[in-house]
mmCIF file of C-alpha atoms and ligand atoms in Angstrom:
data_model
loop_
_atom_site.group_PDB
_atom_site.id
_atom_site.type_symbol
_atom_site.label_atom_id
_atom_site.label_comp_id
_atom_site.label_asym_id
_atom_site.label_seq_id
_atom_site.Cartn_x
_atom_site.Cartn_y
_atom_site.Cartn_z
ATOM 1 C CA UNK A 1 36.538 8.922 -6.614
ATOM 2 C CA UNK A 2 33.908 9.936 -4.143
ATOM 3 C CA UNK A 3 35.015 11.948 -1.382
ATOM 4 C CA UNK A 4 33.717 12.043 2.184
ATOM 5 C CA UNK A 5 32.071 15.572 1.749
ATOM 6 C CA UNK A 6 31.323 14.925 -2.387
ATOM 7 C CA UNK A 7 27.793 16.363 -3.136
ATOM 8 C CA UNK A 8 26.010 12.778 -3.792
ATOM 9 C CA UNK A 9 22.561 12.862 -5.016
ATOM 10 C CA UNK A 10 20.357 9.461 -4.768
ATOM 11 C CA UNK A 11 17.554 9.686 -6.722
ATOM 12 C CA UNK A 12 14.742 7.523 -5.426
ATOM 13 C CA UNK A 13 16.225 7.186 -1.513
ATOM 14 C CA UNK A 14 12.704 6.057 -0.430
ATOM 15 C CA UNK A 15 12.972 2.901 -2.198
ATOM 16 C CA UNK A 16 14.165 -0.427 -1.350
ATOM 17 C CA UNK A 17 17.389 0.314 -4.157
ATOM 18 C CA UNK A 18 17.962 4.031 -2.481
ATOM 19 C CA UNK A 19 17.305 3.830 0.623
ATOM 20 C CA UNK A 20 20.050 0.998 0.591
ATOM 21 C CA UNK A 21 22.322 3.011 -1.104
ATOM 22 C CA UNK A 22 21.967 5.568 1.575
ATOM 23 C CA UNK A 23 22.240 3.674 4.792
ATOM 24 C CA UNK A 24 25.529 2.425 2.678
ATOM 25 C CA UNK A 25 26.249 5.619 2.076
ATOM 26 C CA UNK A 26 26.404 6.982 5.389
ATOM 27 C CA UNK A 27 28.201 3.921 6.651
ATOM 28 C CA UNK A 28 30.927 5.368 4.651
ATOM 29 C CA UNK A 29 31.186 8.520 6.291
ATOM 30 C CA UNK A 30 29.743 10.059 3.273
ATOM 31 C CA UNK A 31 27.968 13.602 5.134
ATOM 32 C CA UNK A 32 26.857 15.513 1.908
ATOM 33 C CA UNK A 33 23.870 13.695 1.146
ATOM 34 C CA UNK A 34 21.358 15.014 -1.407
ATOM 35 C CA UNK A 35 17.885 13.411 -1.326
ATOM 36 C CA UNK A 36 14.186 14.018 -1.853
ATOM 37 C CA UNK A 37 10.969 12.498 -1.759
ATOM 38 C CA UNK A 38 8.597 12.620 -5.579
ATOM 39 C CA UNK A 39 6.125 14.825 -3.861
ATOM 40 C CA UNK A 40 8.591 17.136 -3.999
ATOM 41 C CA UNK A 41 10.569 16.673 -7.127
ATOM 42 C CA UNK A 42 8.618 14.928 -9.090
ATOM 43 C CA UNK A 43 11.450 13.750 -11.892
ATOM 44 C CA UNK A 44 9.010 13.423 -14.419
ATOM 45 C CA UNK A 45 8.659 17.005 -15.014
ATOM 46 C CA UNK A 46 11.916 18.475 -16.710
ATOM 47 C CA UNK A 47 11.755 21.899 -15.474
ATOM 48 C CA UNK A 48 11.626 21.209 -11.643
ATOM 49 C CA UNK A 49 14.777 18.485 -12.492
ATOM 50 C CA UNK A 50 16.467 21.239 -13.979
ATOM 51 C CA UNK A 51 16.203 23.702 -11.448
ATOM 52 C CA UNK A 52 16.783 20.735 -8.909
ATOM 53 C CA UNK A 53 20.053 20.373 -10.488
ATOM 54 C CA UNK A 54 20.811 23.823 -10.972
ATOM 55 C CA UNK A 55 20.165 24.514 -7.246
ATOM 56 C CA UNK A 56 22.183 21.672 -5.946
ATOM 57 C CA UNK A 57 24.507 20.690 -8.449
ATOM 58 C CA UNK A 58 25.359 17.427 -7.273
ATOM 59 C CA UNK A 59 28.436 15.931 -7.962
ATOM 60 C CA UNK A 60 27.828 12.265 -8.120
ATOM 61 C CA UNK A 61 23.850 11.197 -9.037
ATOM 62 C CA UNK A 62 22.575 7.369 -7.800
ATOM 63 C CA UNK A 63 19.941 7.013 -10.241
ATOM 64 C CA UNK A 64 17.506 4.570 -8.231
ATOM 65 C CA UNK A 65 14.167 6.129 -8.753
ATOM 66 C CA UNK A 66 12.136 4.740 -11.219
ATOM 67 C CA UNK A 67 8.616 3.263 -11.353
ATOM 68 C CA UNK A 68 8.598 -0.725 -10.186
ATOM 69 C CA UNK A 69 6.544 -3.681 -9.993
ATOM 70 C CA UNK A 70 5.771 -7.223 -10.793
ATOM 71 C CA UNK A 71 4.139 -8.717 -14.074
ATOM 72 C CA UNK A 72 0.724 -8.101 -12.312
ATOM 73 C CA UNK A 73 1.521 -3.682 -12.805
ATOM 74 C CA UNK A 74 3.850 -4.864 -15.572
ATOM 75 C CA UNK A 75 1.098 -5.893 -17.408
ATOM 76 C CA UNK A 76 -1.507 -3.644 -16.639
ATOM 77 C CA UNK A 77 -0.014 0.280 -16.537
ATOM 78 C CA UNK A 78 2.010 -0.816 -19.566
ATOM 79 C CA UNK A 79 1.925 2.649 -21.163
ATOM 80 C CA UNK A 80 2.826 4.399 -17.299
ATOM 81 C CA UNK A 81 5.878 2.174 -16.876
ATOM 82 C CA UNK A 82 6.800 3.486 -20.275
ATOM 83 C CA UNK A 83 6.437 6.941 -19.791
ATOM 84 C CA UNK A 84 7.624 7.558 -15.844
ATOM 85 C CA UNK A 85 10.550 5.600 -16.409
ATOM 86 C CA UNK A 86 11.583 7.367 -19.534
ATOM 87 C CA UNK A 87 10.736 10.432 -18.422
ATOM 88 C CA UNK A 88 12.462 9.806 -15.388
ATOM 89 C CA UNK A 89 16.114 8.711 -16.613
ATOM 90 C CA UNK A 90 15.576 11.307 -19.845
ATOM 91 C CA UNK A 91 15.458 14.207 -17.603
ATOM 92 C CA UNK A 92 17.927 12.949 -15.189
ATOM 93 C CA UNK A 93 20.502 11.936 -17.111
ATOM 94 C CA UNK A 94 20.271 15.125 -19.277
ATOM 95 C CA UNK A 95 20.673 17.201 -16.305
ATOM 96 C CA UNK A 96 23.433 15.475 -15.286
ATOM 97 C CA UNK A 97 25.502 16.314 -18.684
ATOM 98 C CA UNK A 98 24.137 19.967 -18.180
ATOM 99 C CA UNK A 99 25.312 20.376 -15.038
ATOM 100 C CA UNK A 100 28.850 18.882 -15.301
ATOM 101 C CA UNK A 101 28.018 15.746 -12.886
ATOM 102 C CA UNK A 102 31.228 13.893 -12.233
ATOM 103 C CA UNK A 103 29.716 10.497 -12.291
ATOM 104 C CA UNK A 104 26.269 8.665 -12.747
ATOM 105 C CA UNK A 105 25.332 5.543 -11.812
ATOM 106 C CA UNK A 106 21.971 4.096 -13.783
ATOM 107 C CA UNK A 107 19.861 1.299 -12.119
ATOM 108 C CA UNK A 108 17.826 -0.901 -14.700
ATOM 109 C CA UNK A 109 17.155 -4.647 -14.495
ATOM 110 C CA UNK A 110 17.709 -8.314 -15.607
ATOM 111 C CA UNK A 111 14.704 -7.710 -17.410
ATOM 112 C CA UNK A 112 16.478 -5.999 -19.783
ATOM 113 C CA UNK A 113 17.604 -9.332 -21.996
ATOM 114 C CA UNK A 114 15.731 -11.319 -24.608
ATOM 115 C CA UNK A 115 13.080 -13.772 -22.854
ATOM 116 C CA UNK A 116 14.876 -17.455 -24.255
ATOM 117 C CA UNK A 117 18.577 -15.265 -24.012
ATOM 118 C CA UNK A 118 20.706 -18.645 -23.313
ATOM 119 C CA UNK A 119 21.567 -18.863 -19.115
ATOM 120 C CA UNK A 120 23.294 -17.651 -17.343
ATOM 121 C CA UNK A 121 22.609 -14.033 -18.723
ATOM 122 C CA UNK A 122 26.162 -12.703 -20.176
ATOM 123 C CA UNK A 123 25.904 -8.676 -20.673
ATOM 124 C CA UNK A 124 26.127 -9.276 -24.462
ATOM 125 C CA UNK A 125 22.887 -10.797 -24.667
ATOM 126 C CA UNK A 126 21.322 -7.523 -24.789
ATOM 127 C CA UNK A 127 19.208 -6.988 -27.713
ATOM 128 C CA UNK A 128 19.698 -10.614 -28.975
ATOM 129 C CA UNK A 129 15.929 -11.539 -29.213
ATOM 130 C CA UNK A 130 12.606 -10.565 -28.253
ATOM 131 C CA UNK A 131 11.676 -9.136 -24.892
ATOM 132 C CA UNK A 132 9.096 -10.751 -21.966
ATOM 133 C CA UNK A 133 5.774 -9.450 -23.716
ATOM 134 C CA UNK A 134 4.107 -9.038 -19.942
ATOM 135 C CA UNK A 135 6.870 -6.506 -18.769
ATOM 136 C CA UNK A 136 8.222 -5.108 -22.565
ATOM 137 C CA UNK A 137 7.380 -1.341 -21.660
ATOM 138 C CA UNK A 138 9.528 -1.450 -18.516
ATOM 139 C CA UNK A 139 12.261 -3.246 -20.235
ATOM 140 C CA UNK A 140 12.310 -0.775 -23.332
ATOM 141 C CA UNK A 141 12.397 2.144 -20.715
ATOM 142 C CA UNK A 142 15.552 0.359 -19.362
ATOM 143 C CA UNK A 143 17.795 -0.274 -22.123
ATOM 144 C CA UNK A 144 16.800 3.373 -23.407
ATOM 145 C CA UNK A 145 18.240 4.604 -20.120
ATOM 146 C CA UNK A 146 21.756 1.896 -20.800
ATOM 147 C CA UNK A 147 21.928 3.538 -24.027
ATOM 148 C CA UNK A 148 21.661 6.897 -22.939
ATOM 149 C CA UNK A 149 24.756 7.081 -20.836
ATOM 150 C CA UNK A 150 26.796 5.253 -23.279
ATOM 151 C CA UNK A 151 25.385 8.086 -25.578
ATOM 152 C CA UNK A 152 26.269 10.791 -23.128
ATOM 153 C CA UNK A 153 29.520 9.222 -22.907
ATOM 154 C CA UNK A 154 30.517 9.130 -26.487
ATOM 155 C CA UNK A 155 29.000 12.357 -27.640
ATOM 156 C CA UNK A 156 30.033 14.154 -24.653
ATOM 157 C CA UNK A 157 32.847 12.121 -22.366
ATOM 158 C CA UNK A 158 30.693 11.989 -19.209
ATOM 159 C CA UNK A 159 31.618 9.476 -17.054
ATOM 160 C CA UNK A 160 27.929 7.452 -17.063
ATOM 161 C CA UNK A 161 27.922 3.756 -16.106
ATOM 162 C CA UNK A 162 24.837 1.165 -15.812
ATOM 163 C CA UNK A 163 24.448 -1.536 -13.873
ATOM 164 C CA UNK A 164 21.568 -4.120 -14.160
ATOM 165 C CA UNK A 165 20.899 -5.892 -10.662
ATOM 166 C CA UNK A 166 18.931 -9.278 -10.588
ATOM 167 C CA UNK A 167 15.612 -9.664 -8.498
ATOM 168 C CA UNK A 168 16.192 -7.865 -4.960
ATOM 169 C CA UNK A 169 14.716 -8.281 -1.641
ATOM 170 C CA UNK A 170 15.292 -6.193 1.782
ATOM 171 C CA UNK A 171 14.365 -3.602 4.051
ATOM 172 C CA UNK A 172 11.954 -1.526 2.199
ATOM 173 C CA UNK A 173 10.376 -3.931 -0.410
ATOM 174 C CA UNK A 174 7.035 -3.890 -1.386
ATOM 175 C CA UNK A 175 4.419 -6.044 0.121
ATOM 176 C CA UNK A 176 1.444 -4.682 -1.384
ATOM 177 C CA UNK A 177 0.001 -7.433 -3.544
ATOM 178 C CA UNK A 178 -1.305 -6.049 -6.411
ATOM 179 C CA UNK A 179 2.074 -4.518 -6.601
ATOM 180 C CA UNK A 180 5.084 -6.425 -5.368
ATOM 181 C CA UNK A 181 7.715 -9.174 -6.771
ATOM 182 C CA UNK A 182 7.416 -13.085 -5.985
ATOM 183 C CA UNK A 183 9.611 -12.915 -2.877
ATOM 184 C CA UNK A 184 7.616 -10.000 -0.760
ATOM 185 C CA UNK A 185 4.238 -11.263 -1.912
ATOM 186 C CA UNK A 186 5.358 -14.735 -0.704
ATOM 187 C CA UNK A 187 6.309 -14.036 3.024
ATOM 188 C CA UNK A 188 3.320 -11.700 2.912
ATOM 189 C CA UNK A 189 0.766 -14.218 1.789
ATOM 190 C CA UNK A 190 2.201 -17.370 4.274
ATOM 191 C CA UNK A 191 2.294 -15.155 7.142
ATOM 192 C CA UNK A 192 -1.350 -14.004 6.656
ATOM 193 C CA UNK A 193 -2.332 -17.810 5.608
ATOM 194 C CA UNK A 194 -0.617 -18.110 9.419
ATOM 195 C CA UNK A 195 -2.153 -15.572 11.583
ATOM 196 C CA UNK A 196 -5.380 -16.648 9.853
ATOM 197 C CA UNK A 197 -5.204 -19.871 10.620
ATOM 198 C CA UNK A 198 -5.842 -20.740 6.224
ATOM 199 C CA UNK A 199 -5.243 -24.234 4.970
ATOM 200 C CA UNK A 200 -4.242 -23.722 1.844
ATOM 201 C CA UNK A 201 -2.056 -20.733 -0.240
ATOM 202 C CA UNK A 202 -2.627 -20.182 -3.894
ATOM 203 C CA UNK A 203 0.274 -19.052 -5.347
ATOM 204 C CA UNK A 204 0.869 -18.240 -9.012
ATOM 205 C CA UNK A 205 1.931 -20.403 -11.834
ATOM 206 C CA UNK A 206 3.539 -23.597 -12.177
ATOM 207 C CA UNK A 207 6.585 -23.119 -9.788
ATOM 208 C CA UNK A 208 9.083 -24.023 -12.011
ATOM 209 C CA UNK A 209 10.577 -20.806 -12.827
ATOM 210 C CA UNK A 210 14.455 -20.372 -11.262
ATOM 211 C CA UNK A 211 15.224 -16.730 -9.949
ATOM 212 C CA UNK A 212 18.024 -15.426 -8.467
ATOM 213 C CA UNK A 213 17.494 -13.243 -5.587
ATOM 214 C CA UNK A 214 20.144 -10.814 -4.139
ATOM 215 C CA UNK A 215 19.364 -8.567 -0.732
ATOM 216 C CA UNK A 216 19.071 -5.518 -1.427
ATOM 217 C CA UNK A 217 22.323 -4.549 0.703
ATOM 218 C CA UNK A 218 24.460 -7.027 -1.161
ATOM 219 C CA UNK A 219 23.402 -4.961 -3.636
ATOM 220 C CA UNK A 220 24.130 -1.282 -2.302
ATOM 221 C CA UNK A 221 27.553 -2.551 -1.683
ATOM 222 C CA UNK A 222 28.051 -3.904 -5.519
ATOM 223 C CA UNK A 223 27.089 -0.149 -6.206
ATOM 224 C CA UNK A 224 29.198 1.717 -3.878
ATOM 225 C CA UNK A 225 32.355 -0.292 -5.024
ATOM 226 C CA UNK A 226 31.248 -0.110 -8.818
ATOM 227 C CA UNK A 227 30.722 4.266 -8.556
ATOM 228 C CA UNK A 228 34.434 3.768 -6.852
ATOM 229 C CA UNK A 229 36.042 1.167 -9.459
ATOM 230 C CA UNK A 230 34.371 0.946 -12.608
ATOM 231 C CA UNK A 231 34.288 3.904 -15.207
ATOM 232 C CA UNK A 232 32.869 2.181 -18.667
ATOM 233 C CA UNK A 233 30.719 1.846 -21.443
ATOM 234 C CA UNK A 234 28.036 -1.295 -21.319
ATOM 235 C CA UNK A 235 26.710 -1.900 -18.105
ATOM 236 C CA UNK A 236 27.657 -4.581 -15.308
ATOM 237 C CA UNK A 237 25.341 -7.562 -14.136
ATOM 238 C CA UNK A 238 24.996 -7.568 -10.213
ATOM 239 C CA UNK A 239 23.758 -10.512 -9.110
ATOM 240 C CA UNK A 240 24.725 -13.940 -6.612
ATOM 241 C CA UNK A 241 25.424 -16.172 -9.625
ATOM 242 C CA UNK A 242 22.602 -19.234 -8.172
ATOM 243 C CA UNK A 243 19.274 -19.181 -8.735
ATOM 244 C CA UNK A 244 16.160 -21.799 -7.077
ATOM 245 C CA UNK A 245 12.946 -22.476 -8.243
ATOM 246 C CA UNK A 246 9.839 -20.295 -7.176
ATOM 247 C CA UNK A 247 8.527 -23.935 -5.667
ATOM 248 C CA UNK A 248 11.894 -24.141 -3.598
ATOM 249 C CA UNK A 249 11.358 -20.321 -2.361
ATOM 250 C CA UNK A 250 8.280 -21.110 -1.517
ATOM 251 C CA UNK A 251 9.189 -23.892 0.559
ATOM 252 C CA UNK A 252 11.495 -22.385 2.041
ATOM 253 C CA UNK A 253 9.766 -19.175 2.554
ATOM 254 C CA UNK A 254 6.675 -21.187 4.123
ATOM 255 C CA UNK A 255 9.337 -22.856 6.316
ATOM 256 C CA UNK A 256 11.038 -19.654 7.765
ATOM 257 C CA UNK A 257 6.732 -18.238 9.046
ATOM 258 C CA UNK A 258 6.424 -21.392 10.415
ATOM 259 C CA UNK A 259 3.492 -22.328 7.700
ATOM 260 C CA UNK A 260 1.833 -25.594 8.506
ATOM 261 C CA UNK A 261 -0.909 -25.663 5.387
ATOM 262 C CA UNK A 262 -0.492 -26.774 1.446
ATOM 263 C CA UNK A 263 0.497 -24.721 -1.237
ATOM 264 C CA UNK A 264 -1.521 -24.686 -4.199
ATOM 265 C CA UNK A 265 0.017 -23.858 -7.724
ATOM 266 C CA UNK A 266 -2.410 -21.975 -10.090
ATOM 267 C CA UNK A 267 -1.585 -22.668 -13.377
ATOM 268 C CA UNK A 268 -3.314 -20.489 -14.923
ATOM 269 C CA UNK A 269 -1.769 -17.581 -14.245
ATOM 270 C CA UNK A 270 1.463 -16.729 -15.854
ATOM 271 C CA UNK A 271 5.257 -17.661 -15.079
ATOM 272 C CA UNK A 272 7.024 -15.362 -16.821
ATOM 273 C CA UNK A 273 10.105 -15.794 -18.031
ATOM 274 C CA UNK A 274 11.133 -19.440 -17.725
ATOM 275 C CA UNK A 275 14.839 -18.401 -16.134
ATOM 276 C CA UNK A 276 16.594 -15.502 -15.204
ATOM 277 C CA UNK A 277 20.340 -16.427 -14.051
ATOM 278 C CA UNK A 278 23.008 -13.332 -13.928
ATOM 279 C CA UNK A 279 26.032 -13.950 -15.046
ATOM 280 C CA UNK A 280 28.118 -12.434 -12.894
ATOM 281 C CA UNK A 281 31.604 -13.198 -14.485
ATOM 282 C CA UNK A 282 32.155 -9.340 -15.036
ATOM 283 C CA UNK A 283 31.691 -8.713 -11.774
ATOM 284 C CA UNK A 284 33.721 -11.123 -9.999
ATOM 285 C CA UNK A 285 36.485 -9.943 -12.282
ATOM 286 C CA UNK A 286 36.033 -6.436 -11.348
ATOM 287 C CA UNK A 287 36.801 -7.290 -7.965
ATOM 288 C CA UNK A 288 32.839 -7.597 -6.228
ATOM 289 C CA UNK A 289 30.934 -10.517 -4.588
ATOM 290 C CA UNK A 290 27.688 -10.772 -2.396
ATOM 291 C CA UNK A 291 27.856 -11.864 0.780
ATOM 292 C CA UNK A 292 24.516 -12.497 2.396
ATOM 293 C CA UNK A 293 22.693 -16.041 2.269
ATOM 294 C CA UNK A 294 19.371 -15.981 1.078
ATOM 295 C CA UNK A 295 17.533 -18.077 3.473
ATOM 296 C CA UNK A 296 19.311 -15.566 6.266
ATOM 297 C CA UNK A 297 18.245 -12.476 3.866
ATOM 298 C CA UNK A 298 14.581 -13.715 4.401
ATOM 299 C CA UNK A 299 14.782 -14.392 7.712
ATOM 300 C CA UNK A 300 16.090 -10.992 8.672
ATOM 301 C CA UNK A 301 13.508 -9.437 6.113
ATOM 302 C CA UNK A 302 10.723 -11.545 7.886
ATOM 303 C CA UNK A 303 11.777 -10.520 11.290
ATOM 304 C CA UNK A 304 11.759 -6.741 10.447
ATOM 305 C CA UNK A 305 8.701 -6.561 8.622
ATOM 306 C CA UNK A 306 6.356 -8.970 10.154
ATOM 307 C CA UNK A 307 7.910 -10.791 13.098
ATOM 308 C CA UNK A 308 6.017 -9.639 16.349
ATOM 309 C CA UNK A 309 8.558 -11.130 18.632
HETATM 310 N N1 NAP B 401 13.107 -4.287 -6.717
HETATM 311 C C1 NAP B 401 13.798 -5.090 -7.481
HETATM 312 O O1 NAP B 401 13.722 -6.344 -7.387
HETATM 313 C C2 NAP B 401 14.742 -4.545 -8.507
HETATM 314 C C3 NAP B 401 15.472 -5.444 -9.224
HETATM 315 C C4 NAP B 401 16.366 -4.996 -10.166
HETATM 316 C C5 NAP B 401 16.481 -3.636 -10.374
HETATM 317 N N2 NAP B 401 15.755 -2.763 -9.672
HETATM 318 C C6 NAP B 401 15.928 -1.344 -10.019
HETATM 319 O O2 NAP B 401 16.252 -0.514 -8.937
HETATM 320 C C7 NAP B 401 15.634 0.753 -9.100
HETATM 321 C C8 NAP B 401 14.834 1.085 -7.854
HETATM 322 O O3 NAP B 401 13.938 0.043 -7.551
HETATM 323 P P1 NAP B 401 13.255 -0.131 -6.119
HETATM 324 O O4 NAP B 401 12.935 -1.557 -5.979
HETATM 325 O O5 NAP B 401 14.052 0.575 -5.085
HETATM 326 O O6 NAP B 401 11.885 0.656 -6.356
HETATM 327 P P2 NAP B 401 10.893 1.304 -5.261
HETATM 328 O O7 NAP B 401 11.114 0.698 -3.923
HETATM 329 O O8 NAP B 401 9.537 1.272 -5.870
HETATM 330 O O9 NAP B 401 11.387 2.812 -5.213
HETATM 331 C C9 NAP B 401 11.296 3.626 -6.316
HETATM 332 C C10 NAP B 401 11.708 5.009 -5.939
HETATM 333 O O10 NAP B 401 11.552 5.816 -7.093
HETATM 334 C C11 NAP B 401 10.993 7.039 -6.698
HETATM 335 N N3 NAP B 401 10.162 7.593 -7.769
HETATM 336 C C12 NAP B 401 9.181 6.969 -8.471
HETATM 337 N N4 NAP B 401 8.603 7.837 -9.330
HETATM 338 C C13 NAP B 401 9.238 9.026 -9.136
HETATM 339 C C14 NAP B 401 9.085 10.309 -9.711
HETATM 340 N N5 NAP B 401 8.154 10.551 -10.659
HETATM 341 N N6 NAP B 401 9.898 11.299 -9.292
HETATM 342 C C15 NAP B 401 10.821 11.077 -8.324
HETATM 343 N N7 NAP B 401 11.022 9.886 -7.750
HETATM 344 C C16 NAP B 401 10.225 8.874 -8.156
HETATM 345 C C17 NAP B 401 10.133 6.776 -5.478
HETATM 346 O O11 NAP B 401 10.143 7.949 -4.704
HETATM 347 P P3 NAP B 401 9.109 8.247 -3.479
HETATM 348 O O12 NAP B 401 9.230 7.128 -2.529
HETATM 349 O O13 NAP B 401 9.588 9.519 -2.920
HETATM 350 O O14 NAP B 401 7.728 8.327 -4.096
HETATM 351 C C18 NAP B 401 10.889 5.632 -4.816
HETATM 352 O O15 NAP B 401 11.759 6.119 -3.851
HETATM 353 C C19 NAP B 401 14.806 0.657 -10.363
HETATM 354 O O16 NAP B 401 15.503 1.235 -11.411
HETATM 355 C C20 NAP B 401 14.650 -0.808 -10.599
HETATM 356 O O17 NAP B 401 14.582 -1.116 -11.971
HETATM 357 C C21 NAP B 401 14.885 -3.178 -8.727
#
């Protein structure tokens, strides 16, 4: 179990995934908090993870950092989604076993199971079928890392778990559009269309995809009670167990700006993968369930980021 004082590393505290895992961190009354920006470990690079880990020798690692995107980046820096990510969890992970880390927690994603993978998404689906072509690097990177701590714990009994969380949202997300998921670009693009005073917003695809979205608090919490409870090969699905259509989150979405023009649905772009539904059985019967409604998750999201009231 994590102490109060434990040394507790989160790699990746910038992001939306850290940085929630630290503010629940220090909720806790945890005061031993190990963090630091890429620019100046950059994770990639073995030697400076290895002296980072010498130097500190942290005694629990949050492994949150990782490169991240939608299909647009996906698709497009195919081979650096490959590379960071592996690099990333390949060096981390390894220093962890070298330096005798108590306990590591390894972040990957629903994207992780077979594109037609029946629904809901059951943890044994894993390597059932082929993967989502547009986002096949990132996915590969993932169950690599999955594999690696069962690996780690086999060959070498260290206490490595996984958990795969659905699509997130919260303080911290990323709104640039070239880069960001569904649920950030929306807000951003309906409260431009707003100020701007646009008829119409094009948004991509058919809108008939269901996601599941989870705040990304919801999903610190999952974490913090998994490092505490849950010491196992596999990995665990985190996720609310519902999912809506990208045309209902849209709606609703243009609903909570206060949005008065039409939405237009480009078909030509891609959907992606036709569902994504956690299953979230394992969880519940470990003991964890989110709390926080979605359509108050966006409004609170909304508010922070772009609300000027
Ligand atoms: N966002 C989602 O919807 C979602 C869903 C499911 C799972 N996840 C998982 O959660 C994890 C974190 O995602 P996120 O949404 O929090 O991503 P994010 O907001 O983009 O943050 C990624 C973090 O990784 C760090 N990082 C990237 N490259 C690095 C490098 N070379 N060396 C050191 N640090 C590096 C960044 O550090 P700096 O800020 O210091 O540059 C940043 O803090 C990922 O494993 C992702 O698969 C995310």
């Amino acid at each position: 179990m994590m102490q109060k004082d434990s040394r507790i590393y989160i790699a990746g505290h910038r992001g939306m995934v850290g940085s929630a895992i630290h503010r629940k961190l220090l909720r806790e009354g945890h005061d031993n908090i190990i963090v630091k920006a890429s620019q100046e470990l950059d994770l990639r690079n073995q030697q400076v993870t290895a002296d980072f880990f010498k130097e500190h020798k942290p005694e629990y690692v949050f492994l949150a950092a990782a490169k991240v995107g939608g299909i647009l980046a996906n698709n497009e820096y195919k081979a650096d989604f490959l590379y960071d990510n592996l690099m990333i969890q390949n060096n981390v992970i390894h220093q962890a076993y070298e330096y005798g880390v108590k306990k590591l927690m390894f972040l990957g994603s629903s994207c992780i199971y077979p594109k037609m993978a029946p629904q809901p998404l059951k943890e044994e689906y894993l390597l059932t079928g082929l993967l989502e072509p547009t986002n096949e690097p990132y996915a590969v990177a993932k169950i690599a890392g999955i594999k690696m701590c069962d690996a780690y714990r086999y060959q070498y009994g260290c206490n490595f778990i996984s958990v795969m969380p659905t699509n997130l949202y919260g303080p911290n997300d990323n709104y640039d559009l070239q880069k960001s998921h569904v649920l950030p670009a929306l807000i951003r693009k309906f409260h431009e269309a707003k100020a701007n005073g646009t008829a119409e917003v094009v948004v991509w695809g058919t809108g008939t995809p269901l996601r599941e979205f989870l705040h990304a608090d919801d999903l610190a919490d999952a974490c913090y009670y998994l490092m505490q409870q849950y010491n196992d090969a596999g990995f665990v699905n985190i996720g609310v167990g519902t999912d809506i259509s990208i045309a209902e989150l849209a709606e609703m979405i243009k609903d909570i700006v206060g949005y008065k023009g039409k939405i237009i649905w480009d078909t030509e772009k891609p959907d992606g993968t036709p569902r994504k539904l956690m299953d979230v059985t394992k969880l519940t019967k470990l003991g964890w369930k989110a709390t926080i409604q979605l359509k108050d998750g966006i409004k609170e999201v909304y508010k922070q980021k772009f609300d000027t009231n």
